[in-house]
Short mmCIF file of C-alpha atoms (C1' of nucleotides) in Angstrom, two decimals:
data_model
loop_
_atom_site.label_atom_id
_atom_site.label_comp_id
_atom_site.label_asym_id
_atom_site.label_seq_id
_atom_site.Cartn_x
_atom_site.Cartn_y
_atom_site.Cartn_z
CA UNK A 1 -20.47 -4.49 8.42
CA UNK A 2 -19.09 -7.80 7.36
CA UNK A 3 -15.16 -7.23 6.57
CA UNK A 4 -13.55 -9.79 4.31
CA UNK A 5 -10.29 -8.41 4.15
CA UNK A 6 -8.74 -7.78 0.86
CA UNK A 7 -11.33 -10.32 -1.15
CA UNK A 8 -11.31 -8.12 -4.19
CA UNK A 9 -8.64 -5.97 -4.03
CA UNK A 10 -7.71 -4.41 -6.93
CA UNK A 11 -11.11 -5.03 -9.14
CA UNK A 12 -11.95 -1.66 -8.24
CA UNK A 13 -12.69 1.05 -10.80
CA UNK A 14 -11.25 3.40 -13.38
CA UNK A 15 -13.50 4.90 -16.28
CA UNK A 16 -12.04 3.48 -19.27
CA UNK A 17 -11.51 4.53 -22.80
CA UNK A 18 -9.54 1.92 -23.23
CA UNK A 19 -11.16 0.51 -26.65
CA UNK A 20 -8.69 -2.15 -27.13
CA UNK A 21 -8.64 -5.46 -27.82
CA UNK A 22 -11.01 -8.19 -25.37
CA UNK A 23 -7.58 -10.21 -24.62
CA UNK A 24 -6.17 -6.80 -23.78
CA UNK A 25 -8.85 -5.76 -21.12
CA UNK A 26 -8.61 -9.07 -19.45
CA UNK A 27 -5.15 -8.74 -19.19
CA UNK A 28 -5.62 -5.19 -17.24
CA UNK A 29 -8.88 -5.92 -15.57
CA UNK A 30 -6.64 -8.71 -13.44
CA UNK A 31 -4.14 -5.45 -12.91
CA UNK A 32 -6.74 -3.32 -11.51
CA UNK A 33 -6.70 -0.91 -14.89
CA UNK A 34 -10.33 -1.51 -15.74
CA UNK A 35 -13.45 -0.46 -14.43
CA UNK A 36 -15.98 -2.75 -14.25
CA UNK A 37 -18.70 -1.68 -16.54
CA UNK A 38 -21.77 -1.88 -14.29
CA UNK A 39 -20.06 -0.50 -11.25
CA UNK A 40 -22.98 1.17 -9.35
CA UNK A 41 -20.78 2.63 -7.21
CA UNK A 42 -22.62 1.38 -4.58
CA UNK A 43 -20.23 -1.78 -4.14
CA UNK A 44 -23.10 -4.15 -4.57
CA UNK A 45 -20.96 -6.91 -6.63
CA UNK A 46 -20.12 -7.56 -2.61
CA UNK A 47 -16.43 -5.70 -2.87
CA UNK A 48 -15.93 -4.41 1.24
CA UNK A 49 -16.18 -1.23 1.63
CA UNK A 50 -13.08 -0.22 3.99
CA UNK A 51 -12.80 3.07 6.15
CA UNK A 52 -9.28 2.57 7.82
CA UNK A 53 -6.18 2.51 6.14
CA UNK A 54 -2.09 2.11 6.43
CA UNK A 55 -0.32 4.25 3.78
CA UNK A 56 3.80 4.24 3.46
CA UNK A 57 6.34 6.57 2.89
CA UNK A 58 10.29 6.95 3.17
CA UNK A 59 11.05 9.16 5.96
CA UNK A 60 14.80 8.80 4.55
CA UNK A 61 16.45 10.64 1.47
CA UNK A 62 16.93 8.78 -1.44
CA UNK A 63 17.02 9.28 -4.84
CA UNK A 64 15.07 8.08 -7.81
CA UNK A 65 14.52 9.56 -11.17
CA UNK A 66 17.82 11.89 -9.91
CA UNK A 67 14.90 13.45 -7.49
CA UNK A 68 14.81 13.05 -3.58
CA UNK A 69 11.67 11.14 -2.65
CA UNK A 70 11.94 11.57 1.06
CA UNK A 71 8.54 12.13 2.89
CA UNK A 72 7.96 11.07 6.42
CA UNK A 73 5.61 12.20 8.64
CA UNK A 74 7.64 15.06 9.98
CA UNK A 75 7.62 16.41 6.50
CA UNK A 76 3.48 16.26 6.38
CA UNK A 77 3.39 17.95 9.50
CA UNK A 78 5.83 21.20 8.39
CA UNK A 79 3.48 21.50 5.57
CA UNK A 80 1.22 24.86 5.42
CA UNK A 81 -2.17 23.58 7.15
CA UNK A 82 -0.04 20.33 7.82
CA UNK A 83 -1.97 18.77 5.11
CA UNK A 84 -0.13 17.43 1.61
CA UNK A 85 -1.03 15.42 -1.68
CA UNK A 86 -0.39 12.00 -1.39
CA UNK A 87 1.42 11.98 -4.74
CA UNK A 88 3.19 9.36 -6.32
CA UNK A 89 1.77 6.23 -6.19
CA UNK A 90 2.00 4.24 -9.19
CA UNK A 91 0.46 0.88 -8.88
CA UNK A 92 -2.69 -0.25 -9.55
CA UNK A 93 -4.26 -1.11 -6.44
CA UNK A 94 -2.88 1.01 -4.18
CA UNK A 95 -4.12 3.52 -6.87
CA UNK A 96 -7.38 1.84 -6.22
CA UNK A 97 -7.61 1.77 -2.97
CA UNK A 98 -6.91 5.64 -3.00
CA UNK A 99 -9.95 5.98 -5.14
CA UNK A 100 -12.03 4.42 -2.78
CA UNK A 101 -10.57 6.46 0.03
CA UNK A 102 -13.45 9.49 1.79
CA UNK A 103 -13.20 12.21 3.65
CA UNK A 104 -12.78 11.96 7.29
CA UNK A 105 -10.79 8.59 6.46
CA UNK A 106 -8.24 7.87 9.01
CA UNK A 107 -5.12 6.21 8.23
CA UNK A 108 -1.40 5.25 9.56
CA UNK A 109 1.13 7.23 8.40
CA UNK A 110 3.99 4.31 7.59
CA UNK A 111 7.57 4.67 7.57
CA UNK A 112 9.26 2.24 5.31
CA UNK A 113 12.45 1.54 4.08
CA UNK A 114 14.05 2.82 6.41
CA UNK A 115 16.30 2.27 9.62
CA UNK A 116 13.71 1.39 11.59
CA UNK A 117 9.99 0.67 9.55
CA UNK A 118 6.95 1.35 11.66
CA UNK A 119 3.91 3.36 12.13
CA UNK A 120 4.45 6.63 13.04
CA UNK A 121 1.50 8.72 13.16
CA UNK A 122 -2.40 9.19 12.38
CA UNK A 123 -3.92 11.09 9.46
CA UNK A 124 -7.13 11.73 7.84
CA UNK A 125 -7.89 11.91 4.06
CA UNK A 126 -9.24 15.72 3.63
CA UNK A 127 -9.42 15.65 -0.18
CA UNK A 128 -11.32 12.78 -2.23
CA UNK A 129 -9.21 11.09 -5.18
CA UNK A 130 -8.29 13.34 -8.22
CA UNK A 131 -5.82 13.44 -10.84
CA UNK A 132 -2.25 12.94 -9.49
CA UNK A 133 -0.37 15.98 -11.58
CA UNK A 134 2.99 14.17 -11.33
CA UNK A 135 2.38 11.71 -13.57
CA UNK A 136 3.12 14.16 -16.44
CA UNK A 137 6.14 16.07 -14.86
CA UNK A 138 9.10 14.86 -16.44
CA UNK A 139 10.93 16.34 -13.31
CA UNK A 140 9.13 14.28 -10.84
CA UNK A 141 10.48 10.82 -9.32
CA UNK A 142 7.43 9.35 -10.39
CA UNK A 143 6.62 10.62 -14.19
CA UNK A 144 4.66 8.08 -16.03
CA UNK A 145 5.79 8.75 -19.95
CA UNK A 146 2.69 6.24 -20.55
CA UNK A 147 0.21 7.81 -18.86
CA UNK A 148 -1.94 11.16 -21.08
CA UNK A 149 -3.58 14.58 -19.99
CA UNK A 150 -6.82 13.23 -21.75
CA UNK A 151 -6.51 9.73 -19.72
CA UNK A 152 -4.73 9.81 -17.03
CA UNK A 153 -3.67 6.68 -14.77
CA UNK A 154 -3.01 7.88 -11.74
CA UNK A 155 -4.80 9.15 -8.43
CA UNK A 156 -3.64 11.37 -5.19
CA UNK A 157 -5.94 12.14 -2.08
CA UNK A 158 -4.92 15.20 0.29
CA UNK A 159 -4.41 14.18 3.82
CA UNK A 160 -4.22 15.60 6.90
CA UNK A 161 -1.81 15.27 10.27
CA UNK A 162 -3.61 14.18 12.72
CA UNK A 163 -1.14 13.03 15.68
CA UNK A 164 1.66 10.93 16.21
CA UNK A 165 1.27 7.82 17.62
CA UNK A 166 1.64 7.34 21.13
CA UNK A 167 4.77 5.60 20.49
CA UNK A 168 6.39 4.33 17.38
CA UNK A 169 5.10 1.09 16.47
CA UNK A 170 7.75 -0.84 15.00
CA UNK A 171 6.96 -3.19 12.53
CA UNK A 172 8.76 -5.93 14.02
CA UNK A 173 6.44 -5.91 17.06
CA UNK A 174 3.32 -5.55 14.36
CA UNK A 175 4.65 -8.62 12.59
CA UNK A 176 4.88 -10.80 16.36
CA UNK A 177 1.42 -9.84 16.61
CA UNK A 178 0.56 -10.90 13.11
CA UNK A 179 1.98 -14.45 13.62
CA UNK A 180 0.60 -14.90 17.07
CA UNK A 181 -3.43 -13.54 15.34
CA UNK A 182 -2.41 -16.13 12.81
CA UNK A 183 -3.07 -18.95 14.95
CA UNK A 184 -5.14 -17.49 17.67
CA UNK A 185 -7.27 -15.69 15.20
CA UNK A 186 -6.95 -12.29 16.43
CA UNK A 187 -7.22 -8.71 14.04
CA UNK A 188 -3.59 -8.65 13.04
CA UNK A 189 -4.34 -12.04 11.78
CA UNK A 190 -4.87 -10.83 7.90
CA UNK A 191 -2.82 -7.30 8.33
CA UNK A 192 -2.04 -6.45 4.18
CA UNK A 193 1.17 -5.28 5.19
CA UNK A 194 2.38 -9.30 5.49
CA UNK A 195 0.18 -10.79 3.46
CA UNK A 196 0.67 -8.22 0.68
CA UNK A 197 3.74 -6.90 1.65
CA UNK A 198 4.67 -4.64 -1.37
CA UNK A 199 1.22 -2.55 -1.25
CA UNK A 200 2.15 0.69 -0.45
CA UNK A 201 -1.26 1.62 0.10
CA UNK A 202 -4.13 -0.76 2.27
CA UNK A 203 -6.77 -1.16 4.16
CA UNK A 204 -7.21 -2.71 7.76
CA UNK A 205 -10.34 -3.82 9.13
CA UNK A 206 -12.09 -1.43 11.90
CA UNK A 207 -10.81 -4.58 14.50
CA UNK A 208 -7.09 -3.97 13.58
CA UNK A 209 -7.57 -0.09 13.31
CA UNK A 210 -8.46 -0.27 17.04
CA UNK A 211 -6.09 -2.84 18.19
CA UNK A 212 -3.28 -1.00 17.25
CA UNK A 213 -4.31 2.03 18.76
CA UNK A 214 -6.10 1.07 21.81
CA UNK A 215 -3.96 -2.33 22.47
CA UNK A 216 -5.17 -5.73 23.38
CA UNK A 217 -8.26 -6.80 25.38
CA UNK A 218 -5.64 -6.49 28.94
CA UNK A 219 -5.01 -3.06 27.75
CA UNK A 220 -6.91 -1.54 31.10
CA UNK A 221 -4.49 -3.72 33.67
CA UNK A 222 -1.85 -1.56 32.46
CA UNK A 223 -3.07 1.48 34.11
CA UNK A 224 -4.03 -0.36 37.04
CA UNK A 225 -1.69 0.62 40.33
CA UNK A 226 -1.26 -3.04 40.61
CA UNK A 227 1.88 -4.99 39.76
CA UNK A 228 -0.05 -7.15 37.03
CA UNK A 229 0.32 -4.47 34.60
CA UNK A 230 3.36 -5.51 33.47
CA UNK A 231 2.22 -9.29 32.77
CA UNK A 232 0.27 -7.62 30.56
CA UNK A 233 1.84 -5.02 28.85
CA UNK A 234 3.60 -7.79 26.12
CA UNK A 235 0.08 -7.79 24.88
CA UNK A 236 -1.04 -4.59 24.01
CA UNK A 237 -0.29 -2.03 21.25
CA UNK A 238 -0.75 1.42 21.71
CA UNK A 239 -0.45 4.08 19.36
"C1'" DG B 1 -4.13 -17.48 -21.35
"C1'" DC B 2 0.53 -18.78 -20.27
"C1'" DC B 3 4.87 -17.70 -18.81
"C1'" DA B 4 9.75 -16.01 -19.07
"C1'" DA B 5 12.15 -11.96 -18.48
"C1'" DC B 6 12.51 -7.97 -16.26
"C1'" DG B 7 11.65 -4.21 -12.84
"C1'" DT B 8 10.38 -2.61 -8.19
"C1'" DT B 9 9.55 -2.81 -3.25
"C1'" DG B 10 11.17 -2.92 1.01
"C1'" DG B 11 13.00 -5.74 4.96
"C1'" DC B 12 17.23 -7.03 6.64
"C1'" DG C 1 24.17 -4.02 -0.69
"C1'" DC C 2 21.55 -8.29 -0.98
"C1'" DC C 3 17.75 -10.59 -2.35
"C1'" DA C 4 12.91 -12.62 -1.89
"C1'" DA C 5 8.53 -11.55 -3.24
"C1'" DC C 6 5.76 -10.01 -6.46
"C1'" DG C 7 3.99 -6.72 -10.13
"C1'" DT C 8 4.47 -5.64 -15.23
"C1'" DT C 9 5.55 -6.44 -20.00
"C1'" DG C 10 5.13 -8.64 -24.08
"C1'" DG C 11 5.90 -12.78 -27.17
"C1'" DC C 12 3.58 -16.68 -28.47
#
DNA sequence: GCCAACGTTGGC
DNA sequence: GCCAACGTTGGC
C-alpha cells in the first residue's frame, strides 16, 4: 500500500442535501462538509486509505458548556464491556476521518491537555461511524444548535480497550523523534499530531503505528544481556 | 474567492 | 493563565 500521509485529508465524504448556492459548496467542500459526488467509495480519486489511528481525549476535569468533559483512558476502561462512543467531536476532518474508520481499527488512546500529554493506551474501533446523538442534546458539552435530526453533522465510532501501553509515551519524547525523522527521514517524520497539531482525530501510517509500539530498528539490543543495550535504548519507543 | 474577525485547541 | 496556530464565519 502506498501511504501518502494526510494528502487529502479532509475531502472525504458526507451525503449532502445541502442544495445551496455553488459559492456555498466550495466554501464547505474545502471544510470537509461535502461529499464528493462520484465518491465510489472505493477511494479511487487516489485518497489513502489509512488503518491506524491516534485519537485524543482529556484525562483531566474541565468544564465546557457548564458540563465536565473529562475522558481518559481509565474512564474507557471502567466502562461496561470497556467499550464507549467516541462522542463529541466536532470538526470536520476529524469527523471525517471517523467516517472512514473500520472495525478491527486500532488506534492510540491520547491524553491531551493535560499535565503530562502522551499516549496512553491501545484501542480498537468495534462500531463503524453513525450518528453522534450529542449533537442535539442541549445538555451535552458539545450540542451543535446548527446541526438537524433530518441532517445531521456529526459522527461517533464505538471503541474498544485494548491495553495500555507498555509505558506512557510522552509526547515530548514523540516530538524528539519527530524532529530527528524530519531530517533522517524516519516514520515519525510526518506524525499529524505536529504537523496538524489541533486534529483531535488522525491517522499514522502502518510504519509509525509500529515504531511506536515495537521501538526503533536497535529495539532487540535492548533485551540483549549485554551492556550495549543501553546505547541503544535512546532510540527506541515502546508502547 | 479573499480576508478580517473571531473562536477553539492544546502545549507550556 | 498565556498565547500561537489554525479552523470557522460572514461581509464584500
Amino acid at each position: 500500500m502506498t501511504v501518502t500521509l494526510l494528502g487529502t485529508a479532509g475531502k472525504a465524504p458526507e451525503t449532502s442535501s445541502d442544495g445551496g448556492v455553488a459559492r456555498d459548496v466550495t466554501r464547505k467542500r474545502k471544510r470537509g462538509e461535502v461529499e464528493d459526488q462520484n465518491n465510489t467509495g472505493d477511494r479511487s480519486s487516489g485518497a489513502t486509505i489509512y488503518s491506524h489511528w491516534l485519537m485524543k481525549s482529556e484525562p483531566e476535569s474541565r468544564t465546557e458548556n457548564g458540563v465536565d468533559v473529562k475522558f481518559g483512558i481509565e474512564d474507557l476502561k471502567a466502562l461496561p464491556n470497556q467499550t464507549g462512543c467516541w462522542d463529541g467531536v466536532r470538526n470536520y476532518q476529524a469527523r471525517n476521518f471517523l467516517r472512514e474508520m473500520k472495525v478491527a481499527h486500532q488506534a492510540f488512546f491520547y491524553h491531551s491537555n493535560c499535565k503530562t500529554p502522551g499516549i496512553a493506551g491501545l484501542i480498537k474501533i468495534v462500531k463503524e461511524a453513525y450518528v453522534d446523538h450529542t449533537q442535539f442534546d442541549k445538555k451535552d458539552a458539545h450540542y451543535d444548535p446548527s446541526s438537524k435530526p433530518e441532517n445531521p453533522k456529526w459522527s461517533m465510532v464505538d471503541v474498544k480497550f485494548e491495553r495500555m501501553t507498555r509505558r506512557f509515551i510522552p509526547l515530548s519524547e514523540l516530538k524528539k523523534y519527530h524532529l530527528k525523522h524530519k531530517n533522517t527521514g524516519g516514520p515519525l517524520r510526518n506524525m499529524a499530531l505536529f504537523t496538524r497539531s489541533r486534529l483531535s482525530v488522525q491517522p499514522l501510517t502502518p510504519a509509525a503505528w509500529t515504531r511506536c509500539i515495537k521501538g526503533g530498528p536497535f529495539h532487540w539490543r535492548v533485551e540483549l544481556p549485554f551492556a550495549c543495550g543501553s546505547v541503544f535504548s535512546g532510540a527506541v519507543l515502546l508502547g
